[in-house]
Amino acid sequence: MSTTTMTLAKAITAGLDAVLANNPKSLLIGEDIGRLGGVYRVTDGLIDTYGPDRVIDSPLGEAGIIGTSIGMAIRGYSPIAEIQFDGFVFPAFNQITTQLAKMRARSEGRFGAPVVIRIPYGGGIGSIEHHSESPEALFAHTAGLRIMAPSNAHDAYWMIQQAAACQDPVIFFEPKRRYWLKGEVDTENPAADAFKAQVIRPGADATIVTYGPLVPVALAAAEAAREDGRSIEVIDLRSVSPIDFDTITESVEKTGRLIVTHEAPTFGGIGGEIAARVAERAFLSLEAPIIRVGGFHMPYPVAKVEEQYLPDIDKVLEALDRSFAY
């Protein structure tokens, strides 16, 4: 039997195990990922199987982790780097955006740097500053990077393997508050192409587009709306760069209404790009303005008030009510 129940975190562990087993040039590098097994134990046990030369405990220095990974990739290795928390990625921002993302263009396609950067991201864990951020839009704005964000265990298992097989650099955002979300994982039948969005709940009256940690919120809102007689389609974006605009456009042409929701601030967020593209491609199909639901344009708040900051079912339902009011 190829199907088993896993948490999202353990699905990533199993996916990393498969990558290391199948590619002798692959390796992991990051702070505390070896003997400790990572802060969230996502790499737990892998050092016992593959040793410290392939599961490398790095010094505390994100710029060094990414710089070293770039060098190893150019030499023919396939490094998967871990940034311990989302807010810790910024010391490595220069390496990622000015070096890693530009390598293929700089060499006129002669070589690339196929580095995967795993980043636990998002809020909902009651943590302190720099531990609950959603910086995906900063990287999506940088050409040369691919960005994935799984929302369930099956996708997580296969998408980390698809990321490792990609010849372009991939930022792999892991929704940390969903690490313990259990789901069925089919280890023999791969998930769909990681760069294609999926309609995970069909509907006819409105479309909700989201990704990562807010997928369960969108599904719960769609179920609540069903009790009011509304049929809501939910799309899991899965890839933040590139974005599968064809799937979104097809849905909006059918439903006529679009809500885009993500944890990151609405200002300058991925939702704005989706709204603009849909307005260009499906304006005449829209029955109401496109509505974005996201975080406020402010530093991530302290744990005591993060529930007021994060998009929840009520905020998504309120956006649906506003859309249907037109």
mmCIF file of C-alpha atoms in Angstrom:
data_model
loop_
_atom_site.group_PDB
_atom_site.id
_atom_site.type_symbol
_atom_site.label_atom_id
_atom_site.label_comp_id
_atom_site.label_asym_id
_atom_site.label_seq_id
_atom_site.Cartn_x
_atom_site.Cartn_y
_atom_site.Cartn_z
ATOM 1 C CA MET A 1 0.000 0.000 0.000
ATOM 2 C CA SER A 2 1.485 3.354 -1.064
ATOM 3 C CA THR A 3 -0.746 5.649 1.016
ATOM 4 C CA THR A 4 0.083 6.585 4.580
ATOM 5 C CA THR A 5 -0.976 9.284 7.042
ATOM 6 C CA MET A 6 1.669 11.877 7.881
ATOM 7 C CA THR A 7 1.920 15.322 9.351
ATOM 8 C CA LEU A 8 3.025 17.982 6.918
ATOM 9 C CA ALA A 9 6.378 18.215 8.726
ATOM 10 C CA LYS A 10 7.047 14.483 8.518
ATOM 11 C CA ALA A 11 6.002 14.479 4.875
ATOM 12 C CA ILE A 12 8.793 16.974 4.202
ATOM 13 C CA THR A 13 11.178 14.758 6.206
ATOM 14 C CA ALA A 14 10.225 11.775 4.059
ATOM 15 C CA GLY A 15 10.592 13.852 0.903
ATOM 16 C CA LEU A 16 14.068 14.990 1.932
ATOM 17 C CA ASP A 17 14.974 11.392 2.721
ATOM 18 C CA ALA A 18 13.925 10.394 -0.801
ATOM 19 C CA VAL A 19 15.999 13.212 -2.320
ATOM 20 C CA LEU A 20 19.121 12.226 -0.378
ATOM 21 C CA ALA A 21 18.638 8.553 -1.198
ATOM 22 C CA ASN A 22 18.164 9.114 -4.922
ATOM 23 C CA ASN A 23 20.806 11.778 -5.559
ATOM 24 C CA PRO A 24 24.298 11.256 -4.074
ATOM 25 C CA LYS A 25 25.136 14.891 -4.920
ATOM 26 C CA SER A 26 22.294 16.220 -2.745
ATOM 27 C CA LEU A 27 22.949 17.487 0.768
ATOM 28 C CA LEU A 28 21.324 19.514 3.527
ATOM 29 C CA ILE A 29 22.846 22.523 5.265
ATOM 30 C CA GLY A 30 21.547 24.780 8.024
ATOM 31 C CA GLU A 31 21.665 25.722 11.664
ATOM 32 C CA ASP A 32 20.920 22.854 14.078
ATOM 33 C CA ILE A 33 19.569 20.579 11.342
ATOM 34 C CA GLY A 34 21.856 17.646 12.159
ATOM 35 C CA ARG A 35 22.027 16.337 15.695
ATOM 36 C CA LEU A 36 19.094 18.452 16.862
ATOM 37 C CA GLY A 37 17.033 17.617 13.786
ATOM 38 C CA GLY A 38 15.972 21.225 13.279
ATOM 39 C CA VAL A 39 13.883 23.488 15.488
ATOM 40 C CA TYR A 40 10.735 21.759 14.236
ATOM 41 C CA ARG A 41 12.471 18.355 13.893
ATOM 42 C CA VAL A 42 11.869 18.336 10.142
ATOM 43 C CA THR A 43 15.367 16.925 9.502
ATOM 44 C CA ASP A 44 15.238 14.591 12.502
ATOM 45 C CA GLY A 45 17.136 11.328 11.986
ATOM 46 C CA LEU A 46 18.576 12.172 8.571
ATOM 47 C CA ILE A 47 22.104 12.670 9.902
ATOM 48 C CA ASP A 48 22.040 9.119 11.284
ATOM 49 C CA THR A 49 21.339 7.772 7.795
ATOM 50 C CA TYR A 50 23.479 10.070 5.660
ATOM 51 C CA GLY A 51 26.155 11.357 8.012
ATOM 52 C CA PRO A 52 27.489 14.843 8.810
ATOM 53 C CA ASP A 53 28.965 15.339 5.332
ATOM 54 C CA ARG A 54 25.492 15.367 3.785
ATOM 55 C CA VAL A 55 23.475 16.778 6.702
ATOM 56 C CA ILE A 56 25.647 19.712 7.649
ATOM 57 C CA ASP A 57 25.280 21.734 10.847
ATOM 58 C CA SER A 58 26.350 25.194 9.723
ATOM 59 C CA PRO A 59 27.589 28.138 11.775
ATOM 60 C CA LEU A 60 25.004 30.722 12.743
ATOM 61 C CA GLY A 61 25.176 32.894 9.646
ATOM 62 C CA GLU A 62 22.502 32.909 6.982
ATOM 63 C CA ALA A 63 24.609 34.762 4.401
ATOM 64 C CA GLY A 64 27.259 32.088 4.817
ATOM 65 C CA ILE A 65 24.722 29.263 4.462
ATOM 66 C CA ILE A 66 23.421 30.607 1.148
ATOM 67 C CA GLY A 67 26.830 31.697 -0.154
ATOM 68 C CA THR A 68 28.231 28.241 0.571
ATOM 69 C CA SER A 69 25.211 26.631 -1.094
ATOM 70 C CA ILE A 70 25.714 28.712 -4.234
ATOM 71 C CA GLY A 71 29.344 27.644 -4.438
ATOM 72 C CA MET A 72 28.464 23.989 -3.963
ATOM 73 C CA ALA A 73 25.744 24.192 -6.630
ATOM 74 C CA ILE A 74 28.171 25.669 -9.149
ATOM 75 C CA ARG A 75 30.508 22.753 -8.404
ATOM 76 C CA GLY A 76 27.792 20.241 -9.230
ATOM 77 C CA TYR A 77 26.142 19.557 -5.891
ATOM 78 C CA SER A 78 22.442 19.950 -5.103
ATOM 79 C CA PRO A 79 22.236 21.741 -1.749
ATOM 80 C CA ILE A 80 19.024 22.177 0.221
ATOM 81 C CA ALA A 81 19.540 24.972 2.721
ATOM 82 C CA GLU A 82 17.353 25.639 5.738
ATOM 83 C CA ILE A 83 16.716 29.091 7.167
ATOM 84 C CA GLN A 84 15.597 28.483 10.733
ATOM 85 C CA PHE A 85 12.789 31.076 10.736
ATOM 86 C CA ASP A 86 11.269 33.364 8.105
ATOM 87 C CA GLY A 87 12.564 36.560 9.695
ATOM 88 C CA PHE A 88 16.116 35.208 9.754
ATOM 89 C CA VAL A 89 16.363 35.125 5.958
ATOM 90 C CA PHE A 90 17.160 38.811 5.584
ATOM 91 C CA PRO A 91 20.901 38.562 6.368
ATOM 92 C CA ALA A 92 20.987 36.258 3.309
ATOM 93 C CA PHE A 93 18.765 38.487 1.159
ATOM 94 C CA ASN A 94 21.724 39.933 -0.741
ATOM 95 C CA GLN A 95 23.128 36.506 -1.566
ATOM 96 C CA ILE A 96 19.716 35.281 -2.731
ATOM 97 C CA THR A 97 18.614 38.250 -4.826
ATOM 98 C CA THR A 98 21.901 39.543 -6.262
ATOM 99 C CA GLN A 99 23.813 36.274 -6.654
ATOM 100 C CA LEU A 100 21.619 33.148 -6.592
ATOM 101 C CA ALA A 101 18.749 34.570 -8.660
ATOM 102 C CA LYS A 102 21.078 36.073 -11.273
ATOM 103 C CA MET A 103 23.447 33.149 -11.842
ATOM 104 C CA ARG A 104 21.769 31.692 -14.939
ATOM 105 C CA ALA A 105 21.285 35.088 -16.612
ATOM 106 C CA ARG A 106 24.806 36.218 -15.674
ATOM 107 C CA SER A 107 26.324 33.155 -17.350
ATOM 108 C CA GLU A 108 24.009 33.482 -20.376
ATOM 109 C CA GLY A 109 22.533 30.089 -19.546
ATOM 110 C CA ARG A 110 25.831 28.201 -19.354
ATOM 111 C CA PHE A 111 25.216 27.226 -15.738
ATOM 112 C CA GLY A 112 22.780 27.841 -12.931
ATOM 113 C CA ALA A 113 22.669 27.377 -9.196
ATOM 114 C CA PRO A 114 19.989 24.789 -8.374
ATOM 115 C CA VAL A 115 19.701 25.605 -4.680
ATOM 116 C CA VAL A 116 16.575 24.925 -2.619
ATOM 117 C CA ILE A 117 16.038 27.210 0.368
ATOM 118 C CA ARG A 118 13.578 25.880 2.942
ATOM 119 C CA ILE A 119 11.938 28.590 5.053
ATOM 120 C CA PRO A 120 9.342 27.925 7.788
ATOM 121 C CA TYR A 121 7.086 30.955 7.489
ATOM 122 C CA GLY A 122 3.930 32.643 8.737
ATOM 123 C CA GLY A 123 2.297 33.240 12.089
ATOM 124 C CA GLY A 124 -0.145 31.534 14.366
ATOM 125 C CA ILE A 125 2.418 30.035 16.752
ATOM 126 C CA GLY A 126 2.499 32.770 19.386
ATOM 127 C CA SER A 127 6.145 33.572 18.784
ATOM 128 C CA ILE A 128 8.252 36.692 19.135
ATOM 129 C CA GLU A 129 9.516 39.216 16.592
ATOM 130 C CA HIS A 130 11.201 37.826 13.443
ATOM 131 C CA HIS A 131 9.592 34.407 13.884
ATOM 132 C CA SER A 132 6.209 34.860 12.161
ATOM 133 C CA GLU A 133 6.765 36.799 8.963
ATOM 134 C CA SER A 134 5.569 36.160 5.397
ATOM 135 C CA PRO A 135 8.216 37.637 3.066
ATOM 136 C CA GLU A 136 7.232 35.778 -0.106
ATOM 137 C CA ALA A 137 6.420 38.931 -2.104
ATOM 138 C CA LEU A 138 9.974 40.212 -1.636
ATOM 139 C CA PHE A 139 11.316 37.134 -3.378
ATOM 140 C CA ALA A 140 8.534 36.891 -5.965
ATOM 141 C CA HIS A 141 9.558 40.347 -7.179
ATOM 142 C CA THR A 142 13.035 38.995 -7.971
ATOM 143 C CA ALA A 143 13.302 37.395 -11.394
ATOM 144 C CA GLY A 144 15.213 34.111 -11.451
ATOM 145 C CA LEU A 145 13.675 32.569 -8.343
ATOM 146 C CA ARG A 146 10.893 30.009 -8.177
ATOM 147 C CA ILE A 147 8.711 29.983 -5.065
ATOM 148 C CA MET A 148 6.665 27.072 -3.746
ATOM 149 C CA ALA A 149 4.269 26.953 -0.791
ATOM 150 C CA PRO A 150 2.646 23.579 -0.008
ATOM 151 C CA SER A 151 -0.488 23.435 2.118
ATOM 152 C CA ASN A 152 -0.884 19.717 2.806
ATOM 153 C CA ALA A 153 1.180 16.627 3.497
ATOM 154 C CA HIS A 154 0.844 15.009 0.061
ATOM 155 C CA ASP A 155 1.961 18.167 -1.730
ATOM 156 C CA ALA A 156 4.756 18.742 0.791
ATOM 157 C CA TYR A 157 6.174 15.246 0.227
ATOM 158 C CA TRP A 158 6.262 15.572 -3.547
ATOM 159 C CA MET A 159 6.888 19.304 -3.950
ATOM 160 C CA ILE A 160 10.145 19.227 -1.959
ATOM 161 C CA GLN A 161 11.331 16.529 -4.348
ATOM 162 C CA GLN A 162 10.195 18.556 -7.356
ATOM 163 C CA ALA A 163 12.027 21.566 -5.929
ATOM 164 C CA ALA A 164 15.216 19.532 -5.531
ATOM 165 C CA ALA A 165 14.954 18.342 -9.140
ATOM 166 C CA CYS A 166 14.471 21.874 -10.491
ATOM 167 C CA GLN A 167 17.487 23.429 -12.209
ATOM 168 C CA ASP A 168 16.486 26.912 -11.049
ATOM 169 C CA PRO A 169 16.788 28.140 -7.453
ATOM 170 C CA VAL A 170 13.647 27.475 -5.416
ATOM 171 C CA ILE A 171 12.428 29.186 -2.244
ATOM 172 C CA PHE A 172 10.351 26.563 -0.426
ATOM 173 C CA PHE A 173 8.042 28.235 2.088
ATOM 174 C CA GLU A 174 6.730 25.829 4.733
ATOM 175 C CA PRO A 175 3.622 26.940 6.709
ATOM 176 C CA LYS A 176 4.924 26.352 10.208
ATOM 177 C CA ARG A 177 1.550 26.513 11.953
ATOM 178 C CA ARG A 178 0.415 23.646 9.695
ATOM 179 C CA TYR A 179 3.430 21.424 10.403
ATOM 180 C CA TRP A 180 1.231 19.173 12.576
ATOM 181 C CA LEU A 181 -1.654 19.015 10.104
ATOM 182 C CA LYS A 182 -2.154 15.361 9.157
ATOM 183 C CA GLY A 183 -3.051 14.111 5.716
ATOM 184 C CA GLU A 184 -2.857 11.170 3.362
ATOM 185 C CA VAL A 185 0.362 10.886 1.367
ATOM 186 C CA ASP A 186 0.547 8.651 -1.686
ATOM 187 C CA THR A 187 4.250 7.867 -1.994
ATOM 188 C CA GLU A 188 3.874 6.219 -5.401
ATOM 189 C CA ASN A 189 1.656 8.650 -7.299
ATOM 190 C CA PRO A 190 3.283 12.079 -7.505
ATOM 191 C CA ALA A 191 1.439 15.314 -6.853
ATOM 192 C CA ALA A 192 0.588 17.522 -9.805
ATOM 193 C CA ASP A 193 3.201 19.824 -11.280
ATOM 194 C CA ALA A 194 4.279 22.043 -8.386
ATOM 195 C CA PHE A 195 3.962 25.144 -10.548
ATOM 196 C CA LYS A 196 0.290 24.548 -11.351
ATOM 197 C CA ALA A 197 -2.546 25.731 -9.121
ATOM 198 C CA GLN A 198 -5.235 23.257 -8.104
ATOM 199 C CA VAL A 199 -8.973 23.674 -7.680
ATOM 200 C CA ILE A 200 -9.407 21.908 -4.350
ATOM 201 C CA ARG A 201 -13.105 22.744 -3.923
ATOM 202 C CA PRO A 202 -15.303 23.330 -6.972
ATOM 203 C CA GLY A 203 -17.879 26.103 -6.845
ATOM 204 C CA ALA A 204 -20.032 28.330 -9.014
ATOM 205 C CA ASP A 205 -20.672 31.637 -7.208
ATOM 206 C CA ALA A 206 -17.261 33.016 -6.177
ATOM 207 C CA THR A 207 -13.577 32.082 -6.183
ATOM 208 C CA ILE A 208 -11.143 32.182 -3.261
ATOM 209 C CA VAL A 209 -7.454 32.021 -4.176
ATOM 210 C CA THR A 210 -4.921 31.325 -1.449
ATOM 211 C CA TYR A 211 -1.861 29.239 -0.602
ATOM 212 C CA GLY A 212 0.096 27.738 2.274
ATOM 213 C CA PRO A 213 -1.274 28.269 5.792
ATOM 214 C CA LEU A 214 -4.565 29.879 4.732
ATOM 215 C CA VAL A 215 -5.811 26.978 2.625
ATOM 216 C CA PRO A 216 -7.637 25.394 5.615
ATOM 217 C CA VAL A 217 -9.115 28.822 6.425
ATOM 218 C CA ALA A 218 -10.407 29.238 2.870
ATOM 219 C CA LEU A 219 -11.929 25.759 2.872
ATOM 220 C CA ALA A 220 -13.630 26.396 6.209
ATOM 221 C CA ALA A 221 -15.005 29.719 4.935
ATOM 222 C CA ALA A 222 -16.310 28.017 1.794
ATOM 223 C CA GLU A 223 -18.068 25.394 3.920
ATOM 224 C CA ALA A 224 -19.611 28.087 6.122
ATOM 225 C CA ALA A 225 -20.784 29.967 3.027
ATOM 226 C CA ARG A 226 -22.425 26.783 1.737
ATOM 227 C CA GLU A 227 -24.809 26.938 4.683
ATOM 228 C CA ASP A 228 -25.973 30.299 3.283
ATOM 229 C CA GLY A 229 -26.565 28.743 -0.106
ATOM 230 C CA ARG A 230 -23.371 30.011 -1.723
ATOM 231 C CA SER A 231 -21.146 27.764 -3.807
ATOM 232 C CA ILE A 232 -17.508 28.825 -3.362
ATOM 233 C CA GLU A 233 -14.599 27.578 -5.457
ATOM 234 C CA VAL A 234 -11.228 27.365 -3.656
ATOM 235 C CA ILE A 235 -7.905 27.406 -5.500
ATOM 236 C CA ASP A 236 -4.636 26.409 -3.837
ATOM 237 C CA LEU A 237 -1.991 28.417 -5.660
ATOM 238 C CA ARG A 238 0.911 26.120 -4.593
ATOM 239 C CA SER A 239 3.406 28.180 -6.608
ATOM 240 C CA VAL A 240 3.840 31.871 -5.844
ATOM 241 C CA SER A 241 6.328 32.337 -8.676
ATOM 242 C CA PRO A 242 5.428 31.522 -11.361
ATOM 243 C CA ILE A 243 1.696 31.975 -10.752
ATOM 244 C CA ASP A 244 -0.751 29.822 -12.667
ATOM 245 C CA PHE A 245 -2.979 32.634 -13.934
ATOM 246 C CA ASP A 246 -4.756 30.362 -16.417
ATOM 247 C CA THR A 247 -6.413 28.308 -13.666
ATOM 248 C CA ILE A 248 -7.412 31.450 -11.771
ATOM 249 C CA THR A 249 -8.788 33.175 -14.877
ATOM 250 C CA GLU A 250 -10.833 30.139 -15.889
ATOM 251 C CA SER A 251 -12.388 30.012 -12.436
ATOM 252 C CA VAL A 252 -13.218 33.727 -12.328
ATOM 253 C CA GLU A 253 -14.765 33.586 -15.796
ATOM 254 C CA LYS A 254 -17.117 30.972 -14.356
ATOM 255 C CA THR A 255 -17.875 32.486 -10.918
ATOM 256 C CA GLY A 256 -17.589 36.240 -11.607
ATOM 257 C CA ARG A 257 -16.168 37.021 -8.143
ATOM 258 C CA LEU A 258 -12.672 36.778 -6.671
ATOM 259 C CA ILE A 259 -11.279 36.913 -3.127
ATOM 260 C CA VAL A 260 -7.506 36.615 -2.699
ATOM 261 C CA THR A 261 -6.186 35.954 0.784
ATOM 262 C CA HIS A 262 -2.741 35.506 2.323
ATOM 263 C CA GLU A 263 -1.089 36.129 5.694
ATOM 264 C CA ALA A 264 1.341 38.700 4.324
ATOM 265 C CA PRO A 265 0.238 42.356 4.303
ATOM 266 C CA THR A 266 -2.174 43.212 1.502
ATOM 267 C CA PHE A 267 -0.052 46.260 0.590
ATOM 268 C CA GLY A 268 2.484 45.127 -1.991
ATOM 269 C CA GLY A 269 1.458 41.507 -1.554
ATOM 270 C CA ILE A 270 0.959 38.659 -4.008
ATOM 271 C CA GLY A 271 -2.796 39.355 -3.929
ATOM 272 C CA GLY A 272 -2.270 42.680 -5.675
ATOM 273 C CA GLU A 273 -0.510 41.024 -8.608
ATOM 274 C CA ILE A 274 -3.255 38.416 -8.916
ATOM 275 C CA ALA A 275 -5.951 41.103 -8.765
ATOM 276 C CA ALA A 276 -4.250 43.160 -11.468
ATOM 277 C CA ARG A 277 -3.768 40.199 -13.803
ATOM 278 C CA VAL A 278 -7.347 39.000 -13.400
ATOM 279 C CA ALA A 279 -8.623 42.532 -14.022
ATOM 280 C CA GLU A 280 -6.634 42.560 -17.276
ATOM 281 C CA ARG A 281 -7.654 39.079 -18.379
ATOM 282 C CA ALA A 282 -11.230 38.679 -17.135
ATOM 283 C CA PHE A 283 -12.606 42.178 -16.492
ATOM 284 C CA LEU A 284 -15.831 41.607 -18.378
ATOM 285 C CA SER A 285 -16.528 38.453 -16.349
ATOM 286 C CA LEU A 286 -16.330 40.223 -12.980
ATOM 287 C CA GLU A 287 -19.596 40.866 -11.138
ATOM 288 C CA ALA A 288 -17.850 42.729 -8.283
ATOM 289 C CA PRO A 289 -14.458 44.277 -7.471
ATOM 290 C CA ILE A 290 -11.684 41.854 -6.581
ATOM 291 C CA ILE A 291 -11.178 41.853 -2.808
ATOM 292 C CA ARG A 292 -7.924 41.139 -0.982
ATOM 293 C CA VAL A 293 -7.788 39.792 2.569
ATOM 294 C CA GLY A 294 -4.409 39.844 4.283
ATOM 295 C CA GLY A 295 -2.336 41.175 7.122
ATOM 296 C CA PHE A 296 -2.062 44.835 8.014
ATOM 297 C CA HIS A 297 0.778 47.008 6.701
ATOM 298 C CA MET A 298 2.748 46.884 9.938
ATOM 299 C CA PRO A 299 5.439 44.809 11.624
ATOM 300 C CA TYR A 300 4.117 41.454 12.773
ATOM 301 C CA PRO A 301 2.489 42.046 16.182
ATOM 302 C CA VAL A 302 3.136 40.404 19.533
ATOM 303 C CA ALA A 303 1.493 37.064 20.274
ATOM 304 C CA LYS A 304 -1.208 38.621 22.451
ATOM 305 C CA VAL A 305 -2.868 40.300 19.464
ATOM 306 C CA GLU A 306 -1.769 38.182 16.492
ATOM 307 C CA GLU A 307 -5.267 36.723 16.177
ATOM 308 C CA GLN A 308 -6.495 40.211 15.263
ATOM 309 C CA TYR A 309 -3.747 40.464 12.639
ATOM 310 C CA LEU A 310 -4.139 37.127 10.890
ATOM 311 C CA PRO A 311 -6.841 36.575 8.261
ATOM 312 C CA ASP A 312 -9.446 34.174 9.624
ATOM 313 C CA ILE A 313 -12.743 32.639 8.581
ATOM 314 C CA ASP A 314 -14.738 35.700 9.654
ATOM 315 C CA LYS A 315 -12.581 38.060 7.584
ATOM 316 C CA VAL A 316 -12.895 35.880 4.500
ATOM 317 C CA LEU A 317 -16.664 35.564 4.983
ATOM 318 C CA GLU A 318 -16.940 39.332 5.407
ATOM 319 C CA ALA A 319 -15.087 39.760 2.101
ATOM 320 C CA LEU A 320 -17.511 37.351 0.445
ATOM 321 C CA ASP A 321 -20.456 39.331 1.849
ATOM 322 C CA ARG A 322 -19.002 42.547 0.398
ATOM 323 C CA SER A 323 -18.536 40.860 -2.958
ATOM 324 C CA PHE A 324 -22.087 39.517 -3.071
ATOM 325 C CA ALA A 325 -23.449 42.923 -2.034
ATOM 326 C CA TYR A 326 -22.639 44.304 -5.502
#
